[in-house]
GROMACS .gro file of C-alpha atoms in nm:
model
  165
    1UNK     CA    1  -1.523 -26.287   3.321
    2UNK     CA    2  -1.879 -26.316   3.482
    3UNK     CA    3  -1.786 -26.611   3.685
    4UNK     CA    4  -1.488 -26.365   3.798
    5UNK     CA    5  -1.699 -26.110   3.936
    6UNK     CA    6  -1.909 -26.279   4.065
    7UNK     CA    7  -1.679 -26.426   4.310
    8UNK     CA    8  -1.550 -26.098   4.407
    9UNK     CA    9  -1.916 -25.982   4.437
   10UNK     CA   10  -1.968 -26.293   4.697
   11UNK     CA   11  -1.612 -26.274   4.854
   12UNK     CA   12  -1.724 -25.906   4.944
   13UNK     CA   13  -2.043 -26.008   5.031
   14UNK     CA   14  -1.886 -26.253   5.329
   15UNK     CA   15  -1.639 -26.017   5.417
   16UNK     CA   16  -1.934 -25.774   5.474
   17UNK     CA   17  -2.120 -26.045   5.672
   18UNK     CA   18  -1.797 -26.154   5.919
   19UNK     CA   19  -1.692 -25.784   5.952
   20UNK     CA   20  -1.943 -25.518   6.154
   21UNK     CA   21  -1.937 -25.172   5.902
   22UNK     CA   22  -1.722 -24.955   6.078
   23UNK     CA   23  -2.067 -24.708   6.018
   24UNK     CA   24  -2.278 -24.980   6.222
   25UNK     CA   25  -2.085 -24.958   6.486
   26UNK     CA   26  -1.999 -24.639   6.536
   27UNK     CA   27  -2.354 -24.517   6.483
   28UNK     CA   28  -2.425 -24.755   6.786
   29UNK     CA   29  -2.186 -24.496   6.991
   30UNK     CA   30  -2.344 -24.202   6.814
   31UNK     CA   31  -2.155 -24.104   6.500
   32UNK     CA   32  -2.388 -23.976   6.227
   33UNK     CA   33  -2.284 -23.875   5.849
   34UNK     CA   34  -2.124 -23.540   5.757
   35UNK     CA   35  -2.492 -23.462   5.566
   36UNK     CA   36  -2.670 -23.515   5.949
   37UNK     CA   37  -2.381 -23.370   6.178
   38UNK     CA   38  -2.493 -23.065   6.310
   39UNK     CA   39  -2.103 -22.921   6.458
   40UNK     CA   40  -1.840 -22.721   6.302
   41UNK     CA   41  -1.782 -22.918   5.946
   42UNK     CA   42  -1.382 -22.931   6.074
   43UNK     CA   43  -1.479 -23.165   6.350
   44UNK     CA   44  -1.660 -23.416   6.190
   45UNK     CA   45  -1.492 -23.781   6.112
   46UNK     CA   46  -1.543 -24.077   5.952
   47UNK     CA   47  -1.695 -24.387   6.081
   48UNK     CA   48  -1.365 -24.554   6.092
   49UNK     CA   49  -1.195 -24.289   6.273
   50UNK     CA   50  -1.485 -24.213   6.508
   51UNK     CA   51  -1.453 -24.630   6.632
   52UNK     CA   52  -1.092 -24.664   6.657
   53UNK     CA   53  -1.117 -24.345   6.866
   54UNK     CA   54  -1.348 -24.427   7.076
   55UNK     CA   55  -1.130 -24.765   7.137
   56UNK     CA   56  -0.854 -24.566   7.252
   57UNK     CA   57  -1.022 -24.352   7.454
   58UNK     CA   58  -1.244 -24.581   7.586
   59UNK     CA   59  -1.028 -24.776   7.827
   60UNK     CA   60  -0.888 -24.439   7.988
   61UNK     CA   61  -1.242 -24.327   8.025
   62UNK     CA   62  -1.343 -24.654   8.209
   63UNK     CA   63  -1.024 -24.627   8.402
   64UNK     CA   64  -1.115 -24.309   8.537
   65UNK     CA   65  -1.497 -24.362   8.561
   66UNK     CA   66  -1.339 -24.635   8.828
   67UNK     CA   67  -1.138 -24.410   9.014
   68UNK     CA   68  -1.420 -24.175   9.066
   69UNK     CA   69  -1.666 -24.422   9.182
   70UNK     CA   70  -1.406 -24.552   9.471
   71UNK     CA   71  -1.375 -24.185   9.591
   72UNK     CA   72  -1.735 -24.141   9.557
   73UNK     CA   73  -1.789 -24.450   9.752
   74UNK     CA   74  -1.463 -24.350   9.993
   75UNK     CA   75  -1.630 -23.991  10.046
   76UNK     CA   76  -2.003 -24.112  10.113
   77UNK     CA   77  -1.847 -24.366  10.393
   78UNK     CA   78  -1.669 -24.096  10.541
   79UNK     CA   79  -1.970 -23.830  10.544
   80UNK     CA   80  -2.200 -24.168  10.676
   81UNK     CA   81  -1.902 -24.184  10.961
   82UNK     CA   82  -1.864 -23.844  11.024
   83UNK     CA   83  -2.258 -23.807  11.080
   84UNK     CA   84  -2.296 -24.116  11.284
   85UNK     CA   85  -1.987 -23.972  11.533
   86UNK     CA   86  -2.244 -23.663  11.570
   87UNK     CA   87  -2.501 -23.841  11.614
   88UNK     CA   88  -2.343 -24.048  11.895
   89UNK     CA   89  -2.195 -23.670  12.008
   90UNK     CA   90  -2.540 -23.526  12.004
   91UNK     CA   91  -2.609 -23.815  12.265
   92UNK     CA   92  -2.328 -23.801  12.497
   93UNK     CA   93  -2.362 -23.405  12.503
   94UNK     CA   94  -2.757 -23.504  12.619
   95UNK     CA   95  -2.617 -23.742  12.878
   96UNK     CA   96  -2.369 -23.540  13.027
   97UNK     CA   97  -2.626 -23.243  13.030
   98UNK     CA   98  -2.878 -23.474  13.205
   99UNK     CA   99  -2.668 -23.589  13.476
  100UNK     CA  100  -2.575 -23.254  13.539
  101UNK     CA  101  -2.918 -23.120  13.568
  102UNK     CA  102  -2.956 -23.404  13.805
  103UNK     CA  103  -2.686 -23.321  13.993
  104UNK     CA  104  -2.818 -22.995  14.069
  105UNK     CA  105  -3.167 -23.076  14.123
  106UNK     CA  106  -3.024 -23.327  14.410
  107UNK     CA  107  -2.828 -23.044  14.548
  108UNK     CA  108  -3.097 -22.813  14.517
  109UNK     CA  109  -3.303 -23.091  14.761
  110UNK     CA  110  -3.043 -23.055  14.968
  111UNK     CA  111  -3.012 -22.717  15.028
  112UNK     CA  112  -3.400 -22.702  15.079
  113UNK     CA  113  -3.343 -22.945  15.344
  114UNK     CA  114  -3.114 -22.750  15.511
  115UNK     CA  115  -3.300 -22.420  15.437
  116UNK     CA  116  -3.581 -22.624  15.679
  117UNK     CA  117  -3.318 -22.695  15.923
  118UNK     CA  118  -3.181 -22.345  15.938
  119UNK     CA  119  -3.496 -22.159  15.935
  120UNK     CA  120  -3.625 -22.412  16.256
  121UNK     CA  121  -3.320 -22.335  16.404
  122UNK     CA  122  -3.374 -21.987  16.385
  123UNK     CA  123  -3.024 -21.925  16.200
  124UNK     CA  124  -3.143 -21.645  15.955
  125UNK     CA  125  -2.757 -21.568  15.849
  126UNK     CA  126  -2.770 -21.968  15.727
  127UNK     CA  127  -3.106 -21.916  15.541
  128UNK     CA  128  -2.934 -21.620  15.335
  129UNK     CA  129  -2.621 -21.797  15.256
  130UNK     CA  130  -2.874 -22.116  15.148
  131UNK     CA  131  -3.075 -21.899  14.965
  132UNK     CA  132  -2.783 -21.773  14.771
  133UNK     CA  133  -2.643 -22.088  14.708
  134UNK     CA  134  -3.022 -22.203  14.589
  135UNK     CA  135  -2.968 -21.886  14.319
  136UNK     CA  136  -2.662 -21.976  14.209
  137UNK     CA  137  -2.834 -22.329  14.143
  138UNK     CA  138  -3.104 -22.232  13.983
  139UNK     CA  139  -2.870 -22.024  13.735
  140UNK     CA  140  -2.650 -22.310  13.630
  141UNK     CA  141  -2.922 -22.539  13.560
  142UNK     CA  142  -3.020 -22.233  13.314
  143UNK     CA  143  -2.680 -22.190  13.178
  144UNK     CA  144  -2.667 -22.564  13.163
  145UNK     CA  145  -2.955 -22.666  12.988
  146UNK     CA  146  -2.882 -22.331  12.750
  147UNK     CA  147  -2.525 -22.488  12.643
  148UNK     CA  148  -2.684 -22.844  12.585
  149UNK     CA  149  -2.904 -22.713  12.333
  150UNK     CA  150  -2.644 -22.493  12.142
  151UNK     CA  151  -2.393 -22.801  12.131
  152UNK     CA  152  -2.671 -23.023  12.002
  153UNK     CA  153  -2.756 -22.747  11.781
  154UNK     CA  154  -2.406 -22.703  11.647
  155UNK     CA  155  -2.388 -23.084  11.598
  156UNK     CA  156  -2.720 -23.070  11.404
  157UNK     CA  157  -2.593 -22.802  11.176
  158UNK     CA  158  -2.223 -23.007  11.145
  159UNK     CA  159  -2.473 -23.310  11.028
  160UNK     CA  160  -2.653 -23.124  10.795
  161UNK     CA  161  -2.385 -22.946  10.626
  162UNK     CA  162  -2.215 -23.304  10.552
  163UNK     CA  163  -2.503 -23.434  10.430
  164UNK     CA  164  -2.475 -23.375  10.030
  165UNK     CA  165  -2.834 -23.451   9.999
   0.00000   0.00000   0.00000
């Protein structure tokens, strides 16, 4: 009889060895004992059932965790697009302001030029009309460099409110 339970002592013994405790494991993933479980006494389970749940669940929970980190990934590309496309519209808007400033400053050399002309000339009607034009100018290169600053504004404030920092 002794030599009989003794083997079953041993056969449990390596059967305890080759097999984790279902309680091992699962207090790896963060079970704990009814006595130490600090929830409603309804939802607490047993080791066993607290591991093969977590198997099940597992898999869907990685599969997901997956699908949220491509359209995290998908979503900062597009918001690192989207700000580099204002960035390079924050440029051209610059640009286009620039060369229009130029623009006018070259035709406001002109029309000094022929202010010079007009006034040696003696043509005082021609001196008005160049002095009006000179005005007008002088008012678009105002309006001008006003409407360059709101768009890079605007584009500023587009960059900004994409960035989710």
């Amino acid at each position: 009889m002794s030599e009989e339970i003794q083997e079953v002592v041993v056969e449990t013994q390596q059967q305890e060895a080759v097999e984790p405790s279902y309680e091992d494991e699962a207090r790896a993933q963060g079970w704990v004992p009814q006595e130490e479980f600090r929830g409603k006494e309804e939802d607490w389970v047993s080791a066993e059932t607290f591991v093969r749940r977590g198997k099940e669940i597992m898999p869907i929970l990685r599969k997901n965790n997956e699908r949220l980190l491509k359209e995290l990934n998908e979503a900062k590309k597009a918001a690192e697009e989207a700000r580099e496309a204002a960035k390079e519209f924050r440029e051209y808007q610059k640009e286009v302001s620039e060369r229009k400033v130029k623009e006018l400053q070259t035709q406001m050399e002109q029309l000094k030029q022929a202010k010079r002309e007009a006034i040696s000339s003696g043509d005082g009607d021609r001196v008005i009309a160049i002095d009006d034009a000179m005005d007008d100018i002088k008012e678009e290169q105002r309006t001008t460099k006003e409407q360059a600053k709101e768009k890079i504004q605007e584009s500023k404030q587009q960059e900004q409110a994409m960035d989710p920092n």
